[in-house]
Coordinates of C-alpha atoms and ligand atoms in Angstrom, one line a residue:
M1288 CA -4.2 8.5 -18.5
T1289 CA -2.6 5.7 -20.3
S1290 CA -4.4 3.2 -22.5
V1291 CA -6.9 0.9 -20.9
P1292 CA -5.7 -2.9 -20.6
R1293 CA -8.4 -5.5 -20.2
F1294 CA -7.7 -8.3 -17.8
N1295 CA -9.1 -11.6 -17.7
V1296 CA -8.6 -12.1 -14.0
S1297 CA -11.7 -13.9 -12.7
A1298 CA -10.6 -14.9 -9.3
R1299 CA -13.3 -14.7 -6.6
Y1300 CA -15.2 -11.9 -8.3
R1301 CA -17.3 -14.1 -10.6
K1302 CA -19.9 -12.7 -13.1
D1303 CA -23.0 -14.1 -11.4
E1304 CA -21.9 -12.4 -8.1
S1305 CA -21.4 -9.0 -9.6
D1306 CA -24.7 -9.1 -11.6
E1307 CA -26.5 -10.1 -8.4
M1308 CA -24.9 -7.0 -7.0
V1309 CA -26.1 -4.9 -9.7
S1310 CA -29.6 -6.1 -9.6
G1311 CA -29.6 -5.7 -5.8
I1312 CA -28.7 -2.0 -6.3
R1313 CA -31.5 -1.5 -8.8
G1314 CA -33.9 -3.5 -6.6
N1315 CA -33.3 -1.1 -3.7
V1316 CA -34.2 1.9 -5.7
G1317 CA -37.8 0.8 -5.7
R1318 CA -37.8 0.1 -2.0
S1319 CA -36.6 3.6 -1.0
E1320 CA -40.2 4.7 0.0
S1321 CA -40.6 2.0 2.5
M1322 CA -37.0 2.6 3.8
R1323 CA -37.8 6.1 4.4
T1324 CA -41.0 5.1 6.4
G1325 CA -38.8 3.0 8.8
A1326 CA -38.4 -0.6 7.3
S1327 CA -39.0 -2.3 4.2
V1328 CA -40.5 -5.6 4.1
D1329 CA -39.3 -8.8 2.2
S1330 CA -41.5 -9.7 -0.9
H1331 CA -42.4 -13.0 0.7
D1332 CA -43.7 -11.2 3.9
S1333 CA -47.4 -11.2 4.6
V1334 CA -49.3 -8.1 3.8
G1335 CA -50.2 -8.0 7.4
G1336 CA -46.5 -7.1 8.2
G1337 CA -45.0 -9.7 10.3
S1338 CA -48.2 -11.3 11.7
T1339 CA -47.0 -14.6 10.2
G1340 CA -43.7 -16.4 10.0
N1341 CA -41.5 -15.5 12.8
G1342 CA -43.8 -13.3 14.7
G1343 CA -44.2 -9.7 14.9
S1344 CA -42.0 -6.9 13.4
G1345 CA -38.8 -6.2 15.2
G1346 CA -39.1 -9.4 17.2
P1347 CA -36.4 -12.2 17.2
G1348 CA -36.1 -13.7 13.8
S1349 CA -38.3 -11.0 12.1
N1350 CA -38.1 -10.6 8.4
V1351 CA -38.6 -6.9 8.6
R1352 CA -35.8 -5.1 6.9
L1353 CA -34.5 -1.8 8.5
G1354 CA -32.3 -1.0 5.4
F1355 CA -28.8 -1.3 6.8
A1356 CA -28.4 -4.5 4.7
N1357 CA -27.6 -2.0 1.9
L1358 CA -24.3 -0.9 3.7
P1359 CA -22.2 -3.2 1.6
D1360 CA -23.7 -1.7 -1.5
Q1361 CA -23.2 1.8 -0.3
M1362 CA -19.5 1.2 0.5
H1363 CA -19.1 -0.7 -2.9
R1364 CA -20.4 2.5 -4.8
K1365 CA -18.4 4.8 -2.7
A1366 CA -15.1 2.8 -3.3
V1367 CA -15.7 2.4 -6.8
K1368 CA -16.3 6.2 -7.3
K1369 CA -13.1 7.0 -5.2
G1370 CA -11.0 4.6 -7.2
F1371 CA -8.2 2.5 -5.6
N1372 CA -4.5 2.9 -5.3
F1373 CA -1.9 0.2 -5.0
T1374 CA 2.0 0.6 -4.8
L1375 CA 4.3 -2.3 -6.0
M1376 CA 8.0 -2.4 -5.4
V1377 CA 10.3 -4.6 -7.5
V1378 CA 13.7 -5.4 -6.1
G1379 CA 16.4 -7.7 -7.6
E1380 CA 19.6 -7.2 -9.5
S1381 CA 19.7 -6.0 -13.1
G1382 CA 18.7 -8.4 -15.8
L1383 CA 16.5 -10.6 -13.8
G1384 CA 13.4 -9.6 -15.7
K1385 CA 11.7 -7.1 -13.3
S1386 CA 10.6 -4.7 -15.9
T1387 CA 9.5 -7.4 -18.5
L1388 CA 7.4 -9.0 -15.7
I1389 CA 5.8 -5.7 -14.8
S1390 CA 5.0 -5.2 -18.6
S1391 CA 3.6 -8.8 -18.6
L1392 CA 1.4 -8.3 -15.6
F1393 CA 0.0 -5.0 -16.6
Q1394 CA 0.1 -5.4 -20.3
Q1395 CA 1.9 -2.1 -20.7
D1396 CA 5.5 -1.2 -21.5
L1397 CA 6.3 1.1 -18.6
Y1398 CA 9.9 1.1 -19.4
K1399 CA 10.2 2.1 -23.0
D1400 CA 12.5 5.0 -22.2
R1401 CA 14.9 3.2 -20.0
E1402 CA 18.4 3.4 -21.1
L1403 CA 20.8 0.5 -19.9
G1404 CA 24.2 1.6 -18.6
S1405 CA 27.3 -0.1 -19.9
A1406 CA 29.0 -2.6 -17.7
T1407 CA 31.7 0.1 -16.6
E1408 CA 29.1 2.4 -15.5
R1409 CA 27.2 -0.4 -13.6
V1410 CA 30.5 -1.3 -11.7
N1411 CA 30.1 1.8 -9.5
K1412 CA 26.4 2.2 -9.8
T1413 CA 24.4 2.8 -6.4
T1414 CA 20.9 1.8 -6.0
E1415 CA 18.4 4.1 -7.4
I1416 CA 14.5 4.4 -6.9
D1417 CA 12.5 4.7 -10.2
K1418 CA 8.9 5.4 -9.6
R1419 CA 6.3 5.2 -12.4
Q1420 CA 2.5 5.5 -12.2
I1421 CA -0.3 4.4 -14.4
E1422 CA -4.0 4.4 -14.1
L1423 CA -5.9 1.3 -15.2
D1424 CA -9.5 0.8 -15.7
E1425 CA -11.3 -2.6 -15.6
K1426 CA -15.2 -2.7 -15.8
G1427 CA -15.3 0.9 -14.6
V1428 CA -13.0 0.2 -11.5
K1429 CA -10.1 2.6 -11.4
L1430 CA -6.7 1.6 -10.1
R1431 CA -3.9 4.0 -9.7
L1432 CA -1.0 1.9 -9.7
T1433 CA 2.6 3.1 -8.8
V1434 CA 5.6 0.8 -9.5
V1435 CA 8.8 1.4 -7.6
D1436 CA 11.7 -0.2 -9.3
T1437 CA 15.2 -0.2 -7.7
P1438 CA 17.9 -0.2 -10.6
G1439 CA 21.3 -0.7 -9.6
F1440 CA 20.5 -2.8 -6.5
N1441 CA 23.4 -5.4 -6.3
D1442 CA 24.9 -4.4 -9.6
A1443 CA 28.0 -2.7 -8.2
I1444 CA 31.3 -4.7 -7.2
N1445 CA 31.0 -3.2 -3.8
C1446 CA 27.5 -3.8 -2.8
Q1447 CA 27.8 -2.7 0.7
D1448 CA 24.9 -0.6 1.9
C1449 CA 23.1 -1.0 -1.5
W1450 CA 20.1 -1.9 0.5
R1451 CA 19.9 1.5 2.3
P1452 CA 18.1 3.6 -0.4
I1453 CA 15.4 0.8 -0.4
E1454 CA 15.0 0.8 3.2
D1455 CA 15.1 4.6 3.4
Y1456 CA 12.5 4.8 0.7
I1457 CA 10.1 2.8 2.6
D1458 CA 10.8 4.6 5.9
N1459 CA 10.3 8.0 4.0
T1460 CA 6.8 7.0 2.9
F1461 CA 5.8 5.9 6.4
E1462 CA 7.2 9.2 7.7
Q1463 CA 5.3 11.3 5.2
Y1464 CA 2.1 9.5 5.8
F1465 CA 2.5 10.1 9.5
K1466 CA 3.1 13.7 9.0
D1467 CA 0.2 14.0 6.6
E1468 CA -2.1 12.3 9.2
C1469 CA -1.0 14.8 11.8
G1470 CA -1.5 17.7 9.6
L1471 CA -4.7 19.8 8.9
N1472 CA -5.7 18.4 5.4
R1473 CA -6.3 14.8 6.4
K1474 CA -9.0 14.3 4.0
N1475 CA -6.6 14.3 0.9
I1476 CA -3.8 12.3 2.0
V1477 CA -2.0 10.6 -0.7
D1478 CA -0.9 7.2 0.3
H1479 CA 2.7 6.4 -1.0
R1480 CA 3.3 3.3 1.3
V1481 CA 4.5 0.4 -0.4
H1482 CA 1.9 -2.4 -0.2
C1483 CA 3.9 -5.3 -1.7
C1484 CA 7.5 -5.9 -2.6
L1485 CA 8.2 -8.5 -5.3
Y1486 CA 11.7 -9.8 -4.4
F1487 CA 13.5 -11.4 -7.4
V1488 CA 15.7 -14.4 -6.5
S1489 CA 18.1 -15.4 -9.1
P1490 CA 17.6 -18.8 -10.9
C1491 CA 21.3 -19.2 -11.2
G1492 CA 22.1 -19.5 -7.4
H1493 CA 21.6 -22.4 -4.8
G1494 CA 19.0 -20.4 -2.9
L1495 CA 19.2 -17.0 -1.2
R1496 CA 22.4 -15.1 -1.4
P1497 CA 23.7 -13.0 1.6
I1498 CA 22.7 -9.9 -0.1
D1499 CA 19.1 -11.3 -0.4
V1500 CA 19.2 -12.2 3.2
E1501 CA 20.5 -8.8 4.3
L1502 CA 17.9 -6.9 2.6
M1503 CA 14.9 -9.1 3.3
R1504 CA 15.9 -9.0 7.0
R1505 CA 15.8 -5.2 7.0
L1506 CA 12.5 -5.1 4.9
H1507 CA 10.4 -7.9 6.3
S1508 CA 8.9 -5.8 9.2
K1509 CA 8.1 -3.0 7.0
V1510 CA 6.7 -4.3 3.8
N1511 CA 4.9 -7.4 2.5
I1512 CA 7.6 -9.3 0.8
V1513 CA 6.6 -11.7 -2.0
P1514 CA 9.5 -13.9 -3.2
I1515 CA 9.7 -14.6 -7.0
I1516 CA 12.1 -17.0 -8.8
A1517 CA 12.9 -15.0 -12.1
R1518 CA 13.5 -16.4 -15.4
A1519 CA 12.0 -19.8 -14.5
D1520 CA 12.4 -21.0 -18.1
T1521 CA 16.0 -21.4 -17.6
L1522 CA 15.5 -24.2 -15.0
T1523 CA 14.3 -27.8 -15.5
Q1524 CA 11.3 -29.0 -13.4
A1525 CA 13.6 -30.8 -11.1
E1526 CA 15.9 -27.8 -10.7
L1527 CA 12.9 -25.4 -10.0
R1528 CA 11.6 -27.7 -7.3
D1529 CA 14.9 -27.8 -5.7
L1530 CA 15.4 -24.1 -5.8
K1531 CA 12.0 -23.5 -4.4
E1532 CA 12.8 -25.8 -1.4
R1533 CA 16.1 -24.1 -0.7
V1534 CA 14.7 -20.7 -0.9
L1535 CA 12.0 -21.6 1.7
A1536 CA 14.5 -23.3 4.0
D1537 CA 16.7 -20.3 3.7
L1538 CA 13.9 -18.0 4.7
D1539 CA 13.1 -20.2 7.6
R1540 CA 16.7 -20.4 8.8
H1541 CA 17.1 -16.7 8.7
K1542 CA 13.8 -16.0 10.2
I1543 CA 12.6 -13.9 7.5
Q1544 CA 8.9 -13.4 7.4
T1545 CA 7.5 -13.1 3.9
Y1546 CA 3.8 -12.2 3.3
R1547 CA 1.6 -15.0 4.6
M1548 CA -1.7 -15.5 2.9
P1549 CA -4.5 -15.5 5.5
D1550 CA -6.2 -18.9 6.0
T1551 CA -9.4 -19.6 4.0
D1552 CA -12.6 -18.8 5.6
S1553 CA -14.9 -21.7 6.5
D1554 CA -17.7 -20.0 4.3
D1555 CA -15.5 -20.0 1.2
D1556 CA -16.7 -22.1 -1.6
E1557 CA -14.9 -25.1 -2.8
E1558 CA -13.5 -23.4 -5.8
T1559 CA -11.9 -20.5 -3.9
R1560 CA -10.3 -22.9 -1.3
R1561 CA -8.8 -24.8 -4.2
Q1562 CA -7.5 -21.8 -5.9
E1563 CA -6.1 -20.4 -2.7
S1564 CA -4.4 -23.6 -1.7
D1565 CA -2.8 -23.7 -5.3
I1566 CA -1.5 -20.4 -4.9
R1567 CA -0.1 -21.0 -1.5
A1568 CA 1.6 -24.3 -2.7
C1569 CA 3.7 -22.5 -5.4
I1570 CA 5.1 -19.8 -3.2
P1571 CA 7.8 -18.6 -4.1
F1572 CA 6.3 -17.9 -7.6
A1573 CA 8.3 -19.1 -10.5
V1574 CA 7.7 -16.6 -13.3
I1575 CA 8.5 -16.0 -16.9
G1576 CA 8.1 -12.6 -18.4
S1577 CA 8.0 -11.5 -22.1
N1578 CA 7.4 -8.4 -24.1
C1579 CA 6.3 -10.2 -27.3
V1580 CA 3.4 -12.2 -28.4
V1581 CA 4.2 -15.7 -30.0
E1582 CA 1.9 -18.5 -31.4
S1583 CA 1.3 -21.4 -29.1
A1584 CA 2.6 -24.7 -30.4
D1585 CA -0.5 -26.7 -28.9
T1586 CA -3.4 -24.3 -29.7
G1587 CA -2.2 -22.1 -32.3
R1588 CA -3.3 -19.2 -30.1
R1589 CA -1.3 -16.0 -30.1
T1590 CA -0.2 -15.3 -26.5
R1591 CA 2.6 -13.7 -24.6
G1592 CA 5.6 -15.9 -24.6
R1593 CA 9.3 -16.6 -25.6
Q1594 CA 10.2 -18.3 -28.7
Y1595 CA 13.1 -20.8 -28.5
P1596 CA 14.5 -23.0 -31.2
W1597 CA 13.1 -26.0 -29.7
G1598 CA 9.6 -24.6 -28.9
V1599 CA 7.7 -21.8 -27.2
V1600 CA 7.2 -21.0 -23.3
E1601 CA 4.0 -19.4 -22.6
V1602 CA 3.9 -16.8 -19.9
E1603 CA 0.3 -17.5 -19.0
N1604 CA 0.4 -21.2 -19.2
P1605 CA 0.1 -22.7 -15.7
K1606 CA 2.1 -25.7 -16.9
H1607 CA 5.0 -23.5 -17.8
C1608 CA 5.3 -21.1 -14.8
D1609 CA 3.4 -19.5 -11.9
F1610 CA 2.8 -16.3 -13.6
A1611 CA -1.0 -16.7 -14.0
K1612 CA -1.2 -17.5 -10.2
L1613 CA 0.9 -14.6 -9.3
R1614 CA -1.4 -12.3 -11.3
I1615 CA -4.5 -13.8 -9.7
F1616 CA -2.9 -13.3 -6.2
L1617 CA -1.7 -9.8 -6.7
L1618 CA -4.6 -8.4 -8.7
G1619 CA -7.5 -10.6 -8.2
T1620 CA -7.6 -12.1 -4.6
H1621 CA -5.1 -10.6 -2.2
M1622 CA -4.6 -6.8 -3.1
Q1623 CA -6.8 -5.7 -0.3
D1624 CA -5.2 -8.0 2.1
L1625 CA -1.7 -6.7 1.2
K1626 CA -3.0 -3.2 1.7
D1627 CA -4.6 -4.0 5.1
I1628 CA -1.3 -5.6 6.4
T1629 CA 0.5 -2.6 5.2
K1630 CA -1.8 -0.4 7.1
E1631 CA -2.4 -2.3 10.2
V1632 CA 0.8 -4.2 10.9
H1633 CA 3.7 -2.5 9.1
Y1634 CA 2.6 1.2 9.4
E1635 CA 1.4 0.7 13.0
N1636 CA 4.9 -0.8 13.8
Y1637 CA 6.5 2.2 12.3
R1638 CA 4.2 4.6 14.1
A1639 CA 4.6 3.1 17.6
K1640 CA 8.4 3.0 17.1
Y1641 CA 8.4 6.6 15.9
I1642 CA 6.4 7.8 18.8
T1643 CA 8.3 5.8 21.4
E1644 CA 11.7 7.2 20.0
R1645 CA 10.5 10.7 19.9
M1646 CA 9.3 10.5 23.4
S1647 CA 12.5 9.1 24.6
K1648 CA 14.4 11.8 22.7
R1649 CA 12.3 14.3 24.4
K1650 CA 12.7 12.7 27.8
G1651 CA 16.6 12.8 27.2
A1652 CA 16.5 16.4 26.1
V1653 CA 14.4 17.4 29.2
R1654 CA 16.5 15.2 31.7
D1655 CA 19.6 17.1 30.3
D1656 CA 18.1 20.2 30.9
F1657 CA 17.3 19.3 34.4
E1658 CA 20.7 18.2 35.1
T1659 CA 22.2 21.4 33.9
R1660 CA 19.8 23.3 36.0
K1661 CA 20.7 21.1 38.9
S1662 CA 17.0 20.8 39.9
K1663 CA 17.2 19.2 43.4
N1664 CA 13.4 18.7 43.9
T1665 CA 12.5 16.9 40.9
T1666 CA 10.9 13.5 41.5
E1667 CA 10.4 10.9 38.7
A1668 CA 6.6 11.6 38.8
N1669 CA 6.8 15.2 38.2
F1670 CA 9.6 14.6 35.6
E1671 CA 7.1 12.5 33.6
A1672 CA 4.5 15.3 34.0
I1673 CA 7.0 17.8 32.6
V1674 CA 7.9 15.6 29.7
D1675 CA 4.2 15.2 28.8
T1676 CA 3.6 19.0 29.2
E1677 CA 6.6 19.7 27.2
G1678 CA 5.2 17.5 24.5
L1679 CA 1.9 19.1 24.6
L1680 CA 3.4 22.3 24.3
K1681 CA 5.4 21.4 21.3
E1682 CA 2.6 20.0 19.6
K1683 CA 0.4 23.2 20.3
E1684 CA 3.2 25.3 19.0
D1685 CA 3.4 23.2 15.8
E1686 CA -0.3 23.6 15.5
I1687 CA -0.3 27.3 16.0
R1688 CA 2.3 27.7 13.4
R1689 CA 0.2 25.8 11.0
M1690 CA -2.7 27.9 11.8
Q1691 CA -0.7 31.2 11.2
Q1692 CA 0.3 29.9 7.8
M1693 CA -3.2 29.2 7.0
L1694 CA -4.2 32.6 8.1
Q1695 CA -1.5 34.2 6.0
Q1696 CA -2.7 32.3 3.0
L1697 CA -6.3 33.4 3.6
Q1698 CA -5.1 36.9 4.1
Q1699 CA -3.3 36.9 0.8
Q1700 CA -6.4 35.4 -0.9
Q1701 CA -8.4 38.3 0.7
Q1702 CA -6.1 40.7 -0.7
S1703 CA -6.1 39.3 -4.1
S1704 CA -10.0 39.1 -4.1
A1705 CA -10.1 42.6 -2.9
S1706 CA -7.9 43.8 -5.8
T1707 CA -10.0 41.9 -8.2
A1708 CA -13.0 43.6 -6.7
A1709 CA -11.4 47.1 -7.2
T1710 CA -11.0 46.5 -10.8
V1711 CA -14.6 45.0 -11.2
P1712 CA -16.9 47.2 -9.1
T1713 CA -19.9 44.9 -9.3
S1714 CA -18.3 42.2 -7.4
V1715 CA -17.2 44.3 -4.6
S1716 CA -19.7 43.3 -1.9
A1717 CA -19.6 39.6 -2.8
A1718 CA -15.8 39.5 -2.6
S1719 CA -15.4 41.4 0.5
A1720 CA -18.2 39.2 2.1
A1721 CA -16.4 36.0 1.1
G1722 CA -13.1 37.7 2.4
D1723 CA -14.4 38.6 5.7
A1724 CA -16.0 35.1 6.1
S1725 CA -12.8 33.3 5.3
G1726 CA -10.9 35.9 7.6
H1727 CA -13.2 35.2 10.4
A1728 CA -13.1 31.5 10.1
A1729 CA -9.2 31.6 10.2
A1730 CA -9.2 34.1 13.1
A1731 CA -11.6 31.8 14.9
A1732 CA -9.4 28.8 14.2
V1733 CA -6.3 30.6 15.6
A1734 CA -8.4 31.9 18.6
A1735 CA -9.4 28.2 19.3
S1736 CA -5.8 27.0 19.0
N1737 CA -4.5 29.9 21.1
S1738 CA -7.1 29.0 23.8
G1739 CA -5.9 25.3 23.4
S1740 CA -2.4 26.5 24.0
A1741 CA -3.5 28.4 26.9
S1742 CA -4.9 25.5 28.7
A1743 CA -1.8 23.5 27.8
A1744 CA 0.2 26.4 29.0
G1745 CA -1.7 26.0 32.3
V1746 CA -0.1 22.7 32.8
P1747 CA 3.5 23.6 33.1
A1748 CA 2.6 26.5 35.5
A1749 CA 0.9 23.8 37.7
S1750 CA 3.9 21.4 37.6
A1751 CA 6.2 24.3 37.9
N1752 CA 4.4 25.2 41.0
G1753 CA 4.6 21.6 42.1
Q1754 CA 8.5 21.5 41.9
Ligands
GDP1827 P1 15.6 -5.9 -15.3 O1 16.9 -5.2 -15.5 O2 15.5 -6.7 -14.2 O3 14.4 -5.0 -15.4 O4 15.4 -7.0 -16.5 P2 14.8 -6.9 -17.9 O5 13.2 -6.9 -17.7 O6 15.3 -5.6 -18.6 O7 15.2 -8.1 -18.7 C1 16.6 -8.2 -18.9 C2 16.7 -9.4 -20.0 O8 16.1 -10.6 -19.6 C3 16.0 -9.0 -21.2 O9 16.7 -9.4 -22.4 C4 14.6 -9.8 -21.2 O10 14.1 -10.1 -22.6 C5 15.1 -11.0 -20.5 N1 14.1 -11.6 -19.8 C6 13.1 -11.1 -19.0 N2 12.3 -12.0 -18.4 C7 12.8 -13.2 -18.8 C8 12.4 -14.6 -18.5 O11 11.4 -14.8 -17.8 N3 13.2 -15.5 -19.1 C9 14.3 -15.3 -19.8 N4 15.0 -16.3 -20.4 N5 14.7 -14.0 -20.2 C10 14.0 -13.0 -19.7

C-alpha cells in the first residue's frame, strides 16, 4: 500500500454527524438485551411499556423499537470493513495536465516513472491504456482507486480511430463483469468498470473540437463524462466564461449527455443545497494542477500552486479555479452516485444490448440451420421455442463444462492431499476425509448440473416432436 494522504474534504459528511453515528453504535450495544427479547424501548418511554403517549406497543405511532432502525449502522460497518473501489478515467491530449491533476487530486505522484516520447515518436503514436492503482485510507475508510490514463490520444497526425482503444476498454470491462456475473464465483467479482471519465478540453480552442465530439458521442452512453477545462490559469476570467459557454453549447448541439448531478433532495439542509448548486454552476470545471508547493501571496500559507513572475496561482483557491469544487464533487459528494449510474444505467444498457445481440445471432444461426435442412413444418412459434431451447442447452453445456473443470481441480487437490498424507501417516484419515467430502460435493454439483441439463434436454425432444 502506498503512503496515506489526508484529505480535508468536508462535504456532507460533517463531524457532528459522524460522531453521532459512532455514539449511536455504542448506544446500541447496551440495548442488545432488549433487542433480543423482541423490542427495545426509547428512554423516554414509560416503564409501563406503551401505556402512555401514543398508545399500546405495536400500535400506530408506537414508540416501541423493533431494532431495524440499526440497519443503516449495520450497512455502514459492513461497507467500511469491505472498503470501496472507484475507477477514474482521464482522457485528453498529451500536455493538458492530466497526470498533474491526478497528483493534485490524490496528493500522490502516480506517474513518477513516466517517460515522455520525443515529438517524432508521438507523430505515429496510437492511444494506449495506462492503468494505475493506489489504496487510500481516510479516517479508517479504505478506497481502492484505479486511474486509467489514455496517453497518445489525439497526439498523432492521423487521429482516425484514436478513440477506439478507449471505447474498447470500456466495453471490455463491461464484458468481463458480465462474464464474472454469469460465472460460479460471483462473490469475489472484481469490478473494473469505469465510474467516471474526466474529459480534458483544451483551453486553446474555441469550444469542442471534432475529435472531442467524436469520442464523447461514442462514450456518453457507456460512462459518466465530466468535462474539464484544463490549464485554466492560461485564460482570463472573460475568456474562461466564454469557453465554458461554448463547451456547454457544443455539448447541447451534438446531443452529448455528460453526467448530470441529481436534483437536491427536499430534506437536504441549506448548506448542502448551496454547495450543490455552486458545483452545478461551475461545470465544466476549470482546473489548475500543480506538483509543487508554493507560498500564498495573501496568507503566506504554503499550498499547491504555480509560481509566475507576476504572482502565484493556488490550485485549491476557489477564486483561482474550480479544483476544490471538483474534488468535493468527485470524492466528497458524488462518488456513490457515479457508481450507481454506472451500475444501473450504463452497465444495464450494455447488458441488455449484449443479450439482445446474442439472442438475435442465435436466432440467425438457427434460422440458417433450418433453411439448409429445408424444414417445411416449422412455424414461427416453434421456431422461437427452438431458439429458446438451444439457448438453454448452450447455457447448460457451459455450466457443465465449468463444473467439470471444478471437479478436475478438486480431484487434483485430492491427489495432492493424498500424496501429502502418504508422507505424513498421522494425517491420513483427515486428508482422505476432506478429499472425500470435496469429491462428493463436486460430484453432487455435477450430478445436479446434469439433471438440469437432462430436463433442458427434454425440451428439444418435445419441440422436436412438435415439428
Ligand atoms: P498530461 O500529458 O496530460 O498528463 O500532462 P502533464 O500533467 O504531464 O502536464 C504537462 C505540462 O503541463 C507539465 O509541464 C505541467 O507542469 C504543465 N501543467 C499541468 N497542469 C497545468 C496547469 O494547470 N496549468 C499550466 N499552466 N500548466 C500545467
